[in-house]
Each structure stands twice: as structure tokens, then as C-alpha cells.
Short mmCIF file of C-alpha atoms in Angstrom, two decimals:
data_model
loop_
_atom_site.label_atom_id
_atom_site.label_comp_id
_atom_site.label_asym_id
_atom_site.label_seq_id
_atom_site.Cartn_x
_atom_site.Cartn_y
_atom_site.Cartn_z
CA UNK A 1 126.13 129.08 99.91
CA UNK A 2 124.81 125.51 99.92
CA UNK A 3 123.21 124.39 96.69
CA UNK A 4 120.52 121.76 97.00
CA UNK A 5 116.88 120.94 97.53
CA UNK A 6 114.55 118.65 99.43
CA UNK A 7 112.57 115.97 97.58
CA UNK A 8 109.30 115.88 99.51
CA UNK A 9 105.97 114.19 98.92
CA UNK A 10 102.27 114.61 99.47
CA UNK A 11 102.23 111.25 101.26
CA UNK A 12 104.18 108.00 101.65
CA UNK A 13 104.35 106.02 98.42
CA UNK A 14 103.95 109.00 96.09
CA UNK A 15 107.35 108.47 94.43
CA UNK A 16 109.90 110.41 96.50
CA UNK A 17 112.46 107.63 96.46
CA UNK A 18 112.28 106.88 92.74
CA UNK A 19 112.59 110.59 91.90
CA UNK A 20 115.52 110.96 94.31
CA UNK A 21 117.32 107.94 92.84
CA UNK A 22 116.84 109.17 89.29
CA UNK A 23 118.14 112.63 90.14
CA UNK A 24 121.14 111.21 92.01
CA UNK A 25 122.19 109.12 89.03
CA UNK A 26 121.51 111.87 86.47
CA UNK A 27 123.47 114.51 88.38
CA UNK A 28 126.29 112.11 89.17
CA UNK A 29 126.71 111.34 85.48
CA UNK A 30 126.92 115.07 84.81
CA UNK A 31 130.16 114.89 86.76
CA UNK A 32 128.88 116.76 89.81
CA UNK A 33 129.99 116.13 93.38
CA UNK A 34 126.69 115.20 94.98
CA UNK A 35 125.73 114.45 98.57
CA UNK A 36 122.57 112.46 99.31
CA UNK A 37 120.70 112.83 102.61
CA UNK A 38 117.61 111.23 104.14
CA UNK A 39 115.26 112.85 106.65
CA UNK A 40 114.74 110.66 109.71
CA UNK A 41 116.31 107.38 110.86
CA UNK A 42 115.54 105.20 107.80
CA UNK A 43 118.36 102.83 106.76
CA UNK A 44 116.83 101.41 103.60
CA UNK A 45 116.50 104.56 101.51
CA UNK A 46 120.05 105.59 102.37
CA UNK A 47 121.33 102.21 101.15
CA UNK A 48 119.59 102.85 97.83
CA UNK A 49 121.12 106.32 97.64
CA UNK A 50 124.59 104.84 98.01
CA UNK A 51 123.90 102.08 95.49
CA UNK A 52 122.78 104.60 92.87
CA UNK A 53 125.24 107.43 93.51
CA UNK A 54 128.29 105.69 94.93
CA UNK A 55 128.21 108.19 97.82
CA UNK A 56 127.27 107.23 101.37
CA UNK A 57 123.98 108.92 102.27
CA UNK A 58 123.63 110.75 105.59
CA UNK A 59 120.57 110.69 107.86
CA UNK A 60 119.30 114.04 109.11
CA UNK A 61 117.31 113.40 112.26
CA UNK A 62 115.84 116.30 114.21
CA UNK A 63 114.83 114.12 117.16
CA UNK A 64 118.32 112.92 117.99
CA UNK A 65 120.60 115.57 116.48
CA UNK A 66 118.70 118.45 118.05
CA UNK A 67 120.82 121.63 118.23
CA UNK A 68 123.64 119.93 116.32
CA UNK A 69 121.37 119.25 113.33
CA UNK A 70 122.73 122.01 111.08
CA UNK A 71 126.29 121.12 112.03
CA UNK A 72 125.85 117.54 110.83
CA UNK A 73 124.31 118.75 107.58
CA UNK A 74 127.09 121.26 106.96
CA UNK A 75 129.82 118.70 107.69
CA UNK A 76 128.77 116.77 104.58
CA UNK A 77 127.12 119.41 102.39
CA UNK A 78 130.22 121.62 102.30
CA UNK A 79 132.13 118.91 100.41
CA UNK A 80 129.53 118.72 97.63
CA UNK A 81 128.46 120.85 94.70
CA UNK A 82 124.82 119.97 95.33
CA UNK A 83 122.93 118.26 98.16
CA UNK A 84 119.82 116.19 97.56
CA UNK A 85 117.69 115.46 100.63
CA UNK A 86 114.95 112.85 100.44
CA UNK A 87 112.09 113.59 102.82
CA UNK A 88 109.97 111.22 104.87
CA UNK A 89 106.22 110.50 104.63
CA UNK A 90 104.16 113.53 103.58
CA UNK A 91 105.83 116.94 103.79
CA UNK A 92 104.09 118.00 107.01
CA UNK A 93 103.70 114.59 108.65
CA UNK A 94 105.14 113.79 112.06
CA UNK A 95 106.66 115.73 114.94
CA UNK A 96 110.03 115.87 113.16
CA UNK A 97 108.76 116.38 109.63
CA UNK A 98 110.39 117.16 106.31
CA UNK A 99 108.78 120.59 106.59
CA UNK A 100 110.66 121.25 109.84
CA UNK A 101 113.89 120.24 108.11
CA UNK A 102 113.13 122.63 105.23
CA UNK A 103 112.59 125.44 107.74
CA UNK A 104 115.83 124.69 109.60
CA UNK A 105 117.95 124.41 106.46
CA UNK A 106 116.03 127.04 104.44
CA UNK A 107 116.14 124.85 101.34
CA UNK A 108 113.60 124.82 98.49
CA UNK A 109 111.13 121.94 98.27
CA UNK A 110 110.67 119.73 95.22
CA UNK A 111 107.19 118.28 95.84
CA UNK A 112 106.40 114.92 94.24
CA UNK A 113 102.69 114.49 93.46
CA UNK A 114 101.24 111.16 92.33
CA UNK A 115 98.90 112.44 89.61
CA UNK A 116 97.57 109.10 88.40
CA UNK A 117 93.78 109.29 88.25
CA UNK A 118 93.58 113.08 88.52
CA UNK A 119 93.92 116.16 86.34
CA UNK A 120 92.60 119.59 87.37
CA UNK A 121 92.35 118.49 91.01
CA UNK A 122 96.13 118.67 91.19
CA UNK A 123 95.90 122.46 91.31
CA UNK A 124 94.07 122.38 94.65
CA UNK A 125 96.76 120.12 96.09
CA UNK A 126 99.60 122.29 94.80
CA UNK A 127 97.92 125.49 95.96
CA UNK A 128 97.49 124.16 99.50
CA UNK A 129 101.15 123.21 99.78
CA UNK A 130 102.23 126.52 98.26
CA UNK A 131 100.28 128.57 100.81
CA UNK A 132 101.77 126.68 103.75
CA UNK A 133 105.31 127.03 102.41
CA UNK A 134 104.97 130.69 101.49
CA UNK A 135 104.38 131.56 105.14
CA UNK A 136 107.90 130.29 105.89
CA UNK A 137 109.51 131.75 102.78
CA UNK A 138 110.18 128.29 101.32
CA UNK A 139 110.23 127.98 97.53
CA UNK A 140 108.02 125.28 96.00
CA UNK A 141 108.71 123.32 92.82
CA UNK A 142 106.65 120.42 91.51
CA UNK A 143 107.36 116.98 90.09
CA UNK A 144 104.47 115.03 88.58
CA UNK A 145 104.70 111.27 89.04
CA UNK A 146 102.83 108.50 87.20
CA UNK A 147 101.66 110.62 84.26
CA UNK A 148 99.59 108.28 82.10
CA UNK A 149 99.88 109.90 78.64
CA UNK A 150 100.93 113.00 76.69
CA UNK A 151 97.35 114.25 76.79
CA UNK A 152 97.28 113.76 80.56
CA UNK A 153 100.54 115.70 80.87
CA UNK A 154 99.25 118.66 78.86
CA UNK A 155 96.09 118.89 80.99
CA UNK A 156 98.23 118.89 84.12
CA UNK A 157 100.62 121.54 82.81
CA UNK A 158 97.73 123.74 81.73
CA UNK A 159 96.09 123.67 85.15
CA UNK A 160 99.48 124.22 86.83
CA UNK A 161 100.57 127.09 84.58
CA UNK A 162 101.16 129.37 87.59
CA UNK A 163 103.36 126.81 89.36
CA UNK A 164 106.98 125.83 88.77
CA UNK A 165 106.83 122.29 87.36
CA UNK A 166 110.40 121.01 87.00
CA UNK A 167 109.72 117.53 85.70
CA UNK A 168 107.58 114.45 85.44
CA UNK A 169 107.79 110.67 85.31
CA UNK A 170 105.44 108.54 83.22
CA UNK A 171 103.52 105.66 84.76
CA UNK A 172 105.85 102.71 84.19
CA UNK A 173 106.28 99.45 86.11
CA UNK A 174 110.04 99.97 85.78
CA UNK A 175 109.75 103.02 88.03
CA UNK A 176 108.38 101.16 91.03
CA UNK A 177 110.42 99.70 93.89
CA UNK A 178 108.46 96.77 95.33
CA UNK A 179 108.07 96.37 99.08
CA UNK A 180 107.59 93.47 101.48
CA UNK A 181 106.39 93.25 105.06
CA UNK A 182 109.85 94.33 106.23
CA UNK A 183 109.76 97.49 104.09
CA UNK A 184 111.36 98.20 100.73
CA UNK A 185 113.74 95.65 99.30
CA UNK A 186 117.43 96.34 99.88
CA UNK A 187 119.83 96.97 96.96
CA UNK A 188 121.49 93.57 97.45
CA UNK A 189 118.14 91.93 96.67
CA UNK A 190 118.74 93.04 93.05
CA UNK A 191 115.10 93.98 92.53
CA UNK A 192 115.94 97.31 90.89
CA UNK A 193 118.41 96.35 88.17
CA UNK A 194 121.08 98.52 86.56
CA UNK A 195 119.07 98.40 83.34
CA UNK A 196 116.08 99.94 85.14
CA UNK A 197 118.31 102.53 86.80
CA UNK A 198 119.76 103.57 83.44
CA UNK A 199 116.27 103.85 81.97
CA UNK A 200 115.19 105.98 84.93
CA UNK A 201 118.23 108.23 84.54
CA UNK A 202 117.56 108.73 80.83
CA UNK A 203 113.91 109.56 81.53
CA UNK A 204 114.94 112.10 84.17
CA UNK A 205 117.38 113.72 81.74
CA UNK A 206 114.66 113.96 79.11
CA UNK A 207 111.73 115.10 81.27
CA UNK A 208 113.33 117.27 83.99
CA UNK A 209 114.71 120.81 83.95
CA UNK A 210 118.04 119.87 85.48
CA UNK A 211 119.61 123.25 84.77
CA UNK A 212 117.07 125.00 86.99
CA UNK A 213 117.47 122.33 89.67
CA UNK A 214 121.18 123.06 89.79
CA UNK A 215 120.51 126.69 90.67
CA UNK A 216 118.44 125.88 93.77
CA UNK A 217 120.12 126.76 97.05
CA UNK A 218 119.66 127.45 100.74
CA UNK A 219 118.95 130.91 102.11
CA UNK A 220 120.92 130.07 105.26
CA UNK A 221 124.52 130.98 106.02
CA UNK A 222 126.27 127.78 107.11
CA UNK A 223 129.82 129.15 107.12
CA UNK A 224 129.79 129.99 110.84
CA UNK A 225 128.79 126.49 111.94
CA UNK A 226 131.08 124.30 114.02
CA UNK A 227 131.99 120.64 113.87
CA UNK A 228 129.23 118.43 115.34
CA UNK A 229 129.82 117.10 118.84
CA UNK A 230 130.68 113.45 119.38
CA UNK A 231 130.63 112.27 123.00
CA UNK A 232 132.25 108.84 123.16
CA UNK A 233 134.90 109.05 125.84
CA UNK A 234 136.38 105.57 125.82
CA UNK A 235 139.97 104.39 125.59
CA UNK A 236 139.53 102.01 122.66
CA UNK A 237 141.99 102.00 119.79
CA UNK A 238 140.42 99.51 117.38
CA UNK A 239 136.77 98.59 116.75
CA UNK A 240 135.51 95.58 114.77
CA UNK A 241 132.16 96.27 113.12
CA UNK A 242 129.92 93.52 111.70
CA UNK A 243 129.13 94.44 108.10
CA UNK A 244 127.56 92.15 105.49
CA UNK A 245 124.18 91.39 103.92
CA UNK A 246 122.76 90.54 107.35
CA UNK A 247 124.17 93.33 109.48
CA UNK A 248 124.01 96.44 107.34
CA UNK A 249 122.02 99.03 109.30
CA UNK A 250 124.53 101.68 110.30
CA UNK A 251 124.48 105.47 110.17
CA UNK A 252 127.07 107.12 107.93
CA UNK A 253 127.69 109.98 110.35
CA UNK A 254 128.36 107.54 113.21
CA UNK A 255 130.65 105.30 111.17
CA UNK A 256 132.61 108.32 109.96
CA UNK A 257 132.88 109.66 113.51
CA UNK A 258 134.16 106.29 114.72
CA UNK A 259 136.72 106.23 111.89
CA UNK A 260 137.93 109.69 112.91
CA UNK A 261 138.42 108.59 116.52
CA UNK A 262 139.41 104.92 116.25
CA UNK A 263 140.85 102.35 113.88
CA UNK A 264 137.87 100.53 112.34
CA UNK A 265 137.89 97.08 110.76
CA UNK A 266 134.87 95.26 109.35
CA UNK A 267 134.02 91.58 109.57
CA UNK A 268 131.17 89.29 108.50
CA UNK A 269 129.30 87.07 110.98
CA UNK A 270 127.77 85.46 107.90
CA UNK A 271 130.96 84.42 106.08
CA UNK A 272 134.05 84.95 108.25
CA UNK A 273 135.60 82.30 110.48
CA UNK A 274 137.70 84.66 112.59
CA UNK A 275 137.41 88.03 114.25
CA UNK A 276 139.85 90.80 113.25
CA UNK A 277 143.08 90.84 115.24
CA UNK A 278 143.84 93.14 118.17
CA UNK A 279 140.43 94.76 118.52
CA UNK A 280 139.12 96.35 121.72
CA UNK A 281 135.39 96.29 121.03
CA UNK A 282 132.90 94.58 118.72
CA UNK A 283 129.92 96.49 117.33
CA UNK A 284 127.08 94.43 115.80
CA UNK A 285 124.39 96.62 114.27
CA UNK A 286 120.98 95.89 112.86
CA UNK A 287 119.75 94.42 109.62
CA UNK A 288 117.58 91.51 108.51
CA UNK A 289 118.97 88.45 110.33
CA UNK A 290 115.66 86.62 109.89
CA UNK A 291 116.22 86.56 106.10
CA UNK A 292 119.61 84.84 106.53
CA UNK A 293 118.80 82.98 109.71
CA UNK A 294 119.83 79.52 108.49
CA UNK A 295 123.18 80.74 107.14
CA UNK A 296 124.19 82.68 110.25
CA UNK A 297 123.08 79.81 112.49
CA UNK A 298 125.35 77.44 110.54
CA UNK A 299 128.48 79.57 111.02
CA UNK A 300 129.26 77.89 114.33
CA UNK A 301 132.90 78.95 114.32
CA UNK A 302 132.05 82.66 114.31
CA UNK A 303 129.29 82.12 116.86
CA UNK A 304 131.79 80.49 119.20
CA UNK A 305 134.29 83.33 118.75
CA UNK A 306 131.59 85.85 119.68
CA UNK A 307 130.43 83.75 122.64
CA UNK A 308 134.00 83.42 123.95
CA UNK A 309 134.52 87.15 123.52
CA UNK A 310 131.51 87.92 125.70
CA UNK A 311 132.42 85.29 128.31
CA UNK A 312 135.90 86.77 128.63
CA UNK A 313 134.36 90.11 129.58
CA UNK A 314 135.50 91.94 126.48
CA UNK A 315 133.44 94.86 125.19
CA UNK A 316 130.59 94.18 122.78
CA UNK A 317 127.75 96.50 121.76
CA UNK A 318 124.77 95.16 119.76
CA UNK A 319 121.60 96.72 118.36
CA UNK A 320 118.38 95.07 117.14
CA UNK A 321 119.67 92.50 114.64
CA UNK A 322 122.75 92.25 116.82
CA UNK A 323 120.53 91.52 119.84
CA UNK A 324 118.79 88.78 117.85
CA UNK A 325 122.19 87.30 116.91
CA UNK A 326 123.28 87.23 120.57
CA UNK A 327 120.09 85.47 121.72
CA UNK A 328 119.86 81.74 122.43
CA UNK A 329 117.53 80.87 119.54
CA UNK A 330 115.23 82.30 116.89
CA UNK A 331 111.92 80.85 115.74
CA UNK A 332 111.26 81.63 112.08
CA UNK A 333 108.79 79.99 109.70
CA UNK A 334 108.08 77.20 112.17
CA UNK A 335 111.73 76.27 112.76
CA UNK A 336 114.14 76.95 115.61
CA UNK A 337 117.64 78.25 114.83
CA UNK A 338 120.43 78.39 117.43
CA UNK A 339 122.20 81.73 117.84
CA UNK A 340 125.28 82.79 119.81
CA UNK A 341 123.61 82.37 123.20
CA UNK A 342 125.11 85.24 125.17
CA UNK A 343 121.65 86.06 126.52
CA UNK A 344 118.95 83.53 127.56
CA UNK A 345 116.46 84.97 125.08
CA UNK A 346 114.13 83.41 122.55
CA UNK A 347 113.21 85.53 119.51
CA UNK A 348 109.86 85.18 117.74
CA UNK A 349 108.37 87.03 114.77
CA UNK A 350 105.83 89.67 115.75
CA UNK A 351 104.07 92.83 114.59
CA UNK A 352 105.99 95.92 113.52
CA UNK A 353 107.69 97.80 116.36
CA UNK A 354 108.62 101.24 115.07
CA UNK A 355 109.30 104.66 116.50
CA UNK A 356 111.58 107.07 118.27
CA UNK A 357 112.87 106.16 121.71
CA UNK A 358 114.45 108.11 124.56
CA UNK A 359 116.58 105.86 126.73
CA UNK A 360 117.82 106.36 130.28
CA UNK A 361 120.73 104.09 131.19
CA UNK A 362 120.11 102.57 134.64
CA UNK A 363 123.47 100.90 135.18
CA UNK A 364 127.06 101.88 134.42
CA UNK A 365 128.48 100.23 131.28
CA UNK A 366 131.71 100.51 129.33
CA UNK A 367 129.86 102.75 126.86
CA UNK A 368 127.49 104.84 128.98
CA UNK A 369 127.62 106.42 132.41
CA UNK A 370 124.73 105.64 134.73
CA UNK A 371 121.72 107.95 134.23
CA UNK A 372 122.89 109.10 130.81
CA UNK A 373 119.98 109.73 128.42
CA UNK A 374 120.32 109.07 124.70
CA UNK A 375 117.94 109.02 121.77
CA UNK A 376 117.38 106.42 119.09
CA UNK A 377 114.68 104.43 117.35
CA UNK A 378 113.24 100.94 116.92
CA UNK A 379 112.41 99.12 113.71
CA UNK A 380 111.80 95.39 113.89
CA UNK A 381 109.22 92.63 113.47
CA UNK A 382 110.31 90.44 116.38
CA UNK A 383 109.75 90.12 120.11
CA UNK A 384 111.83 88.73 122.96
CA UNK A 385 110.85 85.98 125.38
CA UNK A 386 113.12 85.68 128.39
CA UNK A 387 114.07 82.08 129.15
CA UNK A 388 115.56 83.28 132.42
CA UNK A 389 115.01 86.52 134.34
CA UNK A 390 117.45 89.20 133.17
CA UNK A 391 118.09 92.61 134.69
CA UNK A 392 117.16 95.45 132.33
CA UNK A 393 119.54 98.38 132.05
CA UNK A 394 117.42 100.71 129.87
CA UNK A 395 114.33 102.70 130.81
CA UNK A 396 112.71 103.40 127.44
CA UNK A 397 110.11 106.04 126.61
CA UNK A 398 108.34 106.63 123.29
CA UNK A 399 106.87 109.88 121.94
CA UNK A 400 103.49 109.06 123.50
CA UNK A 401 104.88 108.82 127.02
CA UNK A 402 104.72 105.00 127.22
CA UNK A 403 107.52 103.59 129.38
CA UNK A 404 109.02 100.11 129.50
CA UNK A 405 112.29 98.45 130.43
CA UNK A 406 114.67 96.60 128.13
CA UNK A 407 118.36 96.55 127.21
CA UNK A 408 120.46 93.63 128.40
CA UNK A 409 123.90 93.47 129.99
CA UNK A 410 126.16 90.47 130.51
CA UNK A 411 129.65 91.29 131.78
CA UNK A 412 130.76 93.86 129.17
CA UNK A 413 128.22 92.95 126.51
CA UNK A 414 125.30 95.35 125.95
CA UNK A 415 122.39 94.58 123.62
CA UNK A 416 119.09 96.28 122.89
CA UNK A 417 116.42 96.76 120.24
CA UNK A 418 117.16 100.50 120.22
CA UNK A 419 119.31 101.86 117.39
CA UNK A 420 121.52 104.64 118.70
CA UNK A 421 121.39 107.58 116.26
CA UNK A 422 123.78 110.00 117.88
CA UNK A 423 126.36 110.06 120.68
CA UNK A 424 124.95 113.34 122.00
CA UNK A 425 123.14 113.27 125.28
CA UNK A 426 120.39 115.83 125.97
CA UNK A 427 121.09 115.93 129.71
CA UNK A 428 124.77 116.86 129.46
#
């Protein structure tokens, strides 16, 4: 039996993340072995989960994991005493919604409702969610967020007397994680201090029925599940992965799978002056290079090491922020910053590009066979301008059927805006 629950919301911004973080810290300090998860491909919430709990959070993505979805969940959940899954957007929103995850995993839902500015109306909201969930046999519990006073709380509890309310958070500025145009702030930005986290944890302990939460469990039998598949048939022995404040967007399940198959060593394009010794491949993931653009542009020694690596035909795989780093230059806030220069590309700030992608590989590479199809996603605020015509090796399709070509190859260097979520190919 898997103990756990899904923290879902009525909509984005209702308080799912703050409730999840508070519960993670409160249950961790009870001495429990916890395992955080996040529905969908989001990197930022998972980084907060790890910061608060000390445990690497795992993304659960129906789009890319497909039939292996339950296997990935079970791989991590079986090690924990309780699993806490943070949902995405509103409970029913999207083609690969939190609701679909709840159905697949048969876990109860802890619904966060932002009750500020309402009282009796909350019953209509709760009743609607309850009716939808009852059809699938999913248990519903409520959390009330941004309660303005004791009187407000009592009115809410009275109108919700026939519902299972497991806790509430008062309206406090300390319980808000600010955002910026790039999304929520990252933990390293030190916006949400340890003092605020401790206050949140104490409030959760006071206002939540943690004993009941600890009894919640899945109705699904996971014991018969197998180990998730991992198709990466390459002869590498050692991989160097860029990991620092700039390049920090990586999936826990992929990193762990790489560690099981290869020797992994991390390095920092921001601070280091040398690459790790005796590596076979470099992996540069995503992040926020635009926020550290001056610093990474000034580390000329590392840039030259990376450039030489690519010129020598050694294997390098880069995603999004990694693509930006391998470009010729980046324009940011009216200034031009030189990058590694593997590809004749100029990077400019742009609107948000976000969404799932299905990619067909058009040319054989060290990583993919020709015509392989993989799934991933994009999340960036930049666009590419080609300074010289470059052959594209990816045919990319979004969920709306739009098709375009991107993905760049130079010798044995591959770079793209697409974040690979899983080394499982639907057409195999």
C-alpha cells in the first residue's frame, strides 16, 4: 500500500505550492521518510520541494512517461512512508491534468481553495469538485487558504460541515512566494527565508489535521509493477553534467537513471576553469542563463574548453539554457554578451514559449537513431536568429498540430530548446 495524497487546486495561484511546502517540512520534522512529486514538467516547484524537504522531488508527466507512468511513481514512492504530489494548474485543467494523475494512481485529493473574499459560496465550489471526483471513486479533502479572520473561518467551517476540511492557512504576506516574468523565484534567490519556512511549518502543525493526512493512501496495488524502462544505448562510461545556479533544470528521474548506468560528475560553467577529467560526454541542461549572462560570458577559460570539446568532435548534448550558452552571442537589456560560439546563433529576449513537444529526429546522432521520436517540453523567453544557415535535425510538433524545425548539430554536438523528459520512445 502506498500512503500519500495529491495537493490540487481550483486554479493556478490558489496556494498549492505553499501548502505543499508547509506539509513537506512539517512531516519531515515528524521524522517521516517523505517523497515529494510534481505533476508535469515544471522544474521550479521541484527545486522548492528539495530545498524544503532535503529530498529530490520527482516529476510525474503523463505526456512523456505514458505507459511507464506508474512504474516511475512506484520506483520512488516505495522508498517512502508517505508521498506528497503537488498538482499543476486547476485540478481538471489540461490534457494531462492532475485529475488524470489522481485517476491513474488512485490517490485522494487535497483540494486547496483560495477563500479570500468569499464565505458561503465556497460550498458550491466544493460540491462541484466532489461530484466530479465521486464518479471516479476519488476521495476529496479540503484546505482553505487565505482565511482572513477567526470569524471568517467559522463561517467557512459551518457552510462546509458536510465536507472533510483538513486544514487552513491564514492570509499572511509571509505565505506568498513572489513571481517574476520568468515564473516563481528559485530557492537560491533567497526570497522565501528559513524564518518564513519555520513559521509556515508551525502554522501547518497548528491548523492542520496531520494525523488524518498520514492515513491517506492509494487504492491501487503497485507491488506488481516493474522497473521503468530507460532506453539510452550508448557506450559512455563517464558523463559531465553542468550544475550550478545557471544550469539547474534537470529531472531527478533522469539524473538517477544516468547515475545507475554511468559515472556522473558535475561541473560549473559559471565558476569552474576546467572540465572534469576522463569524461565521454558533456550534458548542459536548462536554467536561467540570462540572469547570470555577464558572469558566464566572463568565464572565457571554460568557454574555450567547451568550444575545443565541440571542435574536436566529442559528444555534447545541450537543452534550452545549454543551447543559449553554445550560441555566438546573447542580447540582454540592450547589451551583447559573447557565448561559447559553437553555433552561429544570436539569442534575443522574446515572449514566453511554453508547451509539450513531440520531436522526430531527422538525422543520426550519437544520442538518437534517425527517425526516433521522443517527447519533451519548452519553457523559455528567448528566440534564435541564425547568423548563418544551419541544418535542422528536429521536426517538432506541439499539441495543437503546429509543426516547425529546430535542433542544431555540429559534429557531435546537439543543441535544442526542447527539454527531454524521458528516454522512452513511443515508436519503439
